[in-house]
XYZ file of C-alpha atoms in Angstrom:
271
model
C -142.852 209.804 142.946
C -145.431 211.621 144.941
C -147.465 209.327 147.233
C -151.094 210.249 147.912
C -152.962 209.090 150.934
C -156.400 207.578 150.147
C -159.184 210.071 150.915
C -160.669 207.816 153.504
C -157.506 208.118 155.489
C -157.347 211.865 154.982
C -160.783 212.040 156.457
C -159.650 209.836 159.371
C -156.850 212.257 160.101
C -159.191 215.221 159.818
C -160.974 213.714 162.824
C -158.025 212.600 164.859
C -155.774 215.644 164.162
C -158.626 218.170 164.608
C -158.469 219.374 161.029
C -162.175 220.282 160.952
C -163.740 223.646 161.972
C -166.058 222.007 164.533
C -163.155 220.158 166.190
C -160.557 222.882 166.266
C -158.538 223.577 169.416
C -159.442 226.818 171.106
C -157.808 226.635 174.550
C -155.210 224.795 176.628
C -157.547 222.135 177.982
C -158.429 221.077 174.403
C -154.789 221.168 173.406
C -153.945 218.903 176.305
C -156.676 216.518 175.159
C -155.180 216.567 171.634
C -151.775 215.484 172.994
C -153.375 212.850 175.221
C -155.257 211.387 172.254
C -152.331 211.382 169.830
C -149.446 210.633 172.077
C -147.289 213.391 170.576
C -147.571 216.259 168.118
C -145.657 219.198 166.804
C -146.480 222.631 168.126
C -146.248 225.267 165.338
C -145.616 223.351 162.167
C -148.129 223.711 159.228
C -149.319 221.661 156.346
C -145.943 221.752 154.635
C -144.666 219.244 157.210
C -146.133 215.771 157.815
C -147.850 214.888 161.070
C -150.245 216.420 163.523
C -149.671 219.954 164.911
C -151.253 222.191 167.504
C -151.246 225.061 164.978
C -153.107 222.981 162.374
C -155.645 221.967 165.096
C -156.141 225.598 166.085
C -156.830 226.434 162.422
C -159.202 223.468 162.084
C -158.268 222.682 158.425
C -155.960 220.622 156.361
C -154.423 223.505 154.377
C -153.164 225.508 157.294
C -150.061 227.553 156.412
C -148.223 229.779 158.776
C -148.206 233.352 157.477
C -145.043 235.414 157.337
C -146.320 238.017 159.653
C -147.402 235.762 162.554
C -147.744 238.667 165.008
C -150.793 239.982 163.216
C -152.329 236.597 162.397
C -155.072 235.556 164.894
C -154.614 231.806 164.444
C -150.874 231.971 164.894
C -151.266 234.217 167.946
C -153.811 231.865 169.508
C -151.678 228.786 168.799
C -148.675 230.505 170.449
C -150.626 231.581 173.519
C -152.145 228.079 173.947
C -148.620 226.603 173.595
C -147.396 228.893 176.420
C -150.255 227.937 178.682
C -149.892 224.212 178.163
C -146.138 224.554 178.829
C -146.868 226.351 182.099
C -149.461 223.830 183.299
C -146.946 221.039 182.856
C -149.433 218.263 182.127
C -147.615 217.409 178.899
C -143.918 217.318 178.114
C -142.844 220.230 175.973
C -139.417 220.858 174.431
C -137.555 221.159 171.167
C -137.204 217.447 170.577
C -138.322 215.753 167.436
C -136.009 216.971 164.579
C -135.343 220.187 166.590
C -139.030 221.142 166.410
C -141.096 222.077 169.461
C -143.058 218.996 170.452
C -145.680 218.000 172.958
C -145.512 214.460 174.401
C -148.153 212.695 176.433
C -146.854 211.739 179.893
C -147.258 208.019 179.223
C -144.912 208.212 176.263
C -142.188 210.176 178.026
C -140.261 207.027 179.075
C -140.399 205.786 175.462
C -139.041 209.037 173.958
C -136.392 209.077 176.677
C -135.310 205.543 175.681
C -134.832 206.800 172.066
C -133.406 210.287 172.550
C -132.448 210.684 176.202
C -128.768 210.741 177.347
C -128.117 208.645 180.489
C -126.209 210.544 183.197
C -123.312 208.119 183.000
C -122.847 209.033 179.310
C -123.209 212.810 179.568
C -119.404 213.386 179.538
C -118.984 211.635 176.214
C -122.280 212.597 174.527
C -122.848 216.214 175.623
C -120.746 219.183 174.611
C -118.769 221.171 177.112
C -121.199 224.093 176.832
C -124.288 221.851 177.423
C -122.605 220.305 180.499
C -121.840 223.792 181.814
C -125.462 224.856 181.497
C -126.691 221.577 182.992
C -124.394 221.929 185.971
C -125.930 225.322 186.883
C -129.430 224.055 186.519
C -128.719 221.033 188.774
C -127.640 223.543 191.384
C -130.401 226.121 190.880
C -133.230 223.965 189.405
C -134.558 226.809 187.269
C -133.242 230.028 185.872
C -133.948 232.626 183.194
C -132.013 232.765 179.969
C -129.895 235.779 180.719
C -128.898 234.669 184.208
C -128.242 231.127 182.974
C -125.875 232.385 180.312
C -123.892 234.349 182.853
C -123.796 231.649 185.524
C -122.753 228.919 183.006
C -120.100 231.024 181.346
C -121.684 230.317 177.963
C -122.202 234.008 177.268
C -122.159 233.835 173.506
C -125.760 233.818 172.407
C -125.350 231.318 169.499
C -123.316 228.889 171.606
C -125.804 229.094 174.489
C -128.683 228.513 172.088
C -126.987 225.412 170.651
C -126.245 224.128 174.202
C -129.954 224.618 175.309
C -131.232 222.963 172.092
C -128.798 220.004 172.734
C -130.075 219.585 176.250
C -133.600 219.648 175.132
C -132.982 216.945 172.511
C -131.283 214.906 175.190
C -134.456 215.289 177.482
C -132.414 217.014 180.166
C -133.838 220.507 180.113
C -137.274 221.985 179.336
C -138.728 225.549 179.151
C -140.981 225.731 182.179
C -142.276 229.245 181.756
C -142.094 232.167 179.334
C -142.136 235.813 180.400
C -142.892 238.711 178.089
C -142.396 241.590 180.489
C -140.129 243.494 180.940
C -138.488 241.549 178.112
C -139.103 238.153 176.459
C -137.305 235.305 178.227
C -137.740 231.598 178.971
C -137.351 230.129 182.438
C -135.373 226.925 182.017
C -135.754 223.971 184.312
C -134.559 220.364 184.715
C -136.876 217.908 182.975
C -136.558 215.583 185.933
C -137.903 218.355 188.173
C -141.303 218.168 186.492
C -141.320 214.595 185.109
C -139.194 212.636 187.566
C -141.442 209.605 187.672
C -141.669 209.254 183.919
C -137.955 209.760 183.348
C -137.047 207.223 185.990
C -138.819 204.362 184.105
C -136.517 202.222 181.941
C -137.846 201.016 178.560
C -136.159 198.741 176.020
C -135.377 200.502 172.794
C -137.390 197.878 170.797
C -140.430 198.561 172.954
C -139.994 202.325 172.626
C -139.882 202.068 168.794
C -143.051 199.983 168.824
C -145.026 202.345 171.104
C -143.976 205.478 169.278
C -145.024 203.792 165.948
C -148.308 202.701 167.609
C -149.072 206.251 168.712
C -148.412 207.684 165.276
C -150.297 205.047 163.363
C -153.282 205.226 165.769
C -153.589 209.005 164.967
C -152.726 208.736 161.280
C -154.643 205.588 160.341
C -152.079 204.847 157.614
C -148.434 205.766 157.096
C -146.789 206.264 153.745
C -143.190 205.379 152.821
C -140.784 207.188 155.124
C -143.494 209.111 156.847
C -142.863 207.903 160.420
C -139.181 208.682 159.936
C -139.909 212.135 158.734
C -142.310 212.930 161.619
C -140.270 211.484 164.420
C -136.688 211.866 163.367
C -136.044 208.192 163.628
C -133.879 206.507 161.002
C -135.928 204.566 158.350
C -134.688 201.239 159.551
C -135.729 201.956 163.126
C -139.112 203.358 162.061
C -139.506 200.131 160.057
C -138.721 198.028 163.134
C -141.466 199.843 165.096
C -144.057 199.335 162.360
C -142.910 195.658 161.876
C -143.615 195.026 165.523
C -147.134 196.306 165.162
C -147.715 193.917 162.293
C -146.307 191.008 164.209
C -148.816 191.560 167.055
C -151.715 192.042 164.663
C -152.222 195.747 165.354
C -151.276 196.850 161.838
C -151.236 195.523 158.306
C -148.360 195.916 155.888
C -149.984 197.212 152.615
C -146.709 197.174 150.694
C -143.023 197.875 151.509
C -142.894 200.873 153.835
C -146.663 201.379 153.943
C -148.724 200.348 156.922
C -152.296 200.843 158.137
C -154.259 200.048 161.191
C -155.900 196.622 160.956
C -159.364 198.111 161.306
C -159.080 201.879 161.309
C -162.558 202.652 159.950
C -164.581 200.170 161.958
C -164.922 197.587 159.169
C -164.411 193.826 159.290
């Protein structure tokens, strides 16, 4: 059964997610403000996936669909260049994190995401693959390195295995892309996440608190969440997403409309 969001909440999201032409994101500064306002958002997803996205905000409309030929599309190109600039500036956390999708995270929420997806150093041997640990060992010695050199130094020379290792380290909040170069050839410069966000990654947060605050960030931006929506957007299991939303109800921040559906207590400024 297809669930439809009431139009008043679609309009609420239009404002918060910058899905209006007059609110569209046109540069890195406005993109950083988007992340600050929402807590976290995807980078280059379109209207086929739930949740806010930089690409949708660049387009400034609800029905933003990524074209097949992104190189010749001005909106896709602008979103890509803004993503690169925000990544370089380092004022928001950027990595392939939520469900393997590139994601921006507000600095305040980094400890909460780390509590949910990060791998403590004491558990790296049991939770990270051999290839991921090899890459991480090199970066802990060098701090940052381009893709090609990192493959050679780590011994993970097979391209597919290296990509899996890098993606694994991004999901574990160990490694981030700190820079991207297009000349002479395209390459990422990889860095330790703690090198740029040491203070935030040092903070320890209870998992229950992390679930609540991630749910709070999403509900504040969305106004209302449908059944399973928070889970689909964040990659949390449905039970854990439910725990986060239940905590918001318990403190009076949210209202449970029906099983699995929650809304802000007063999203539209009404009594």
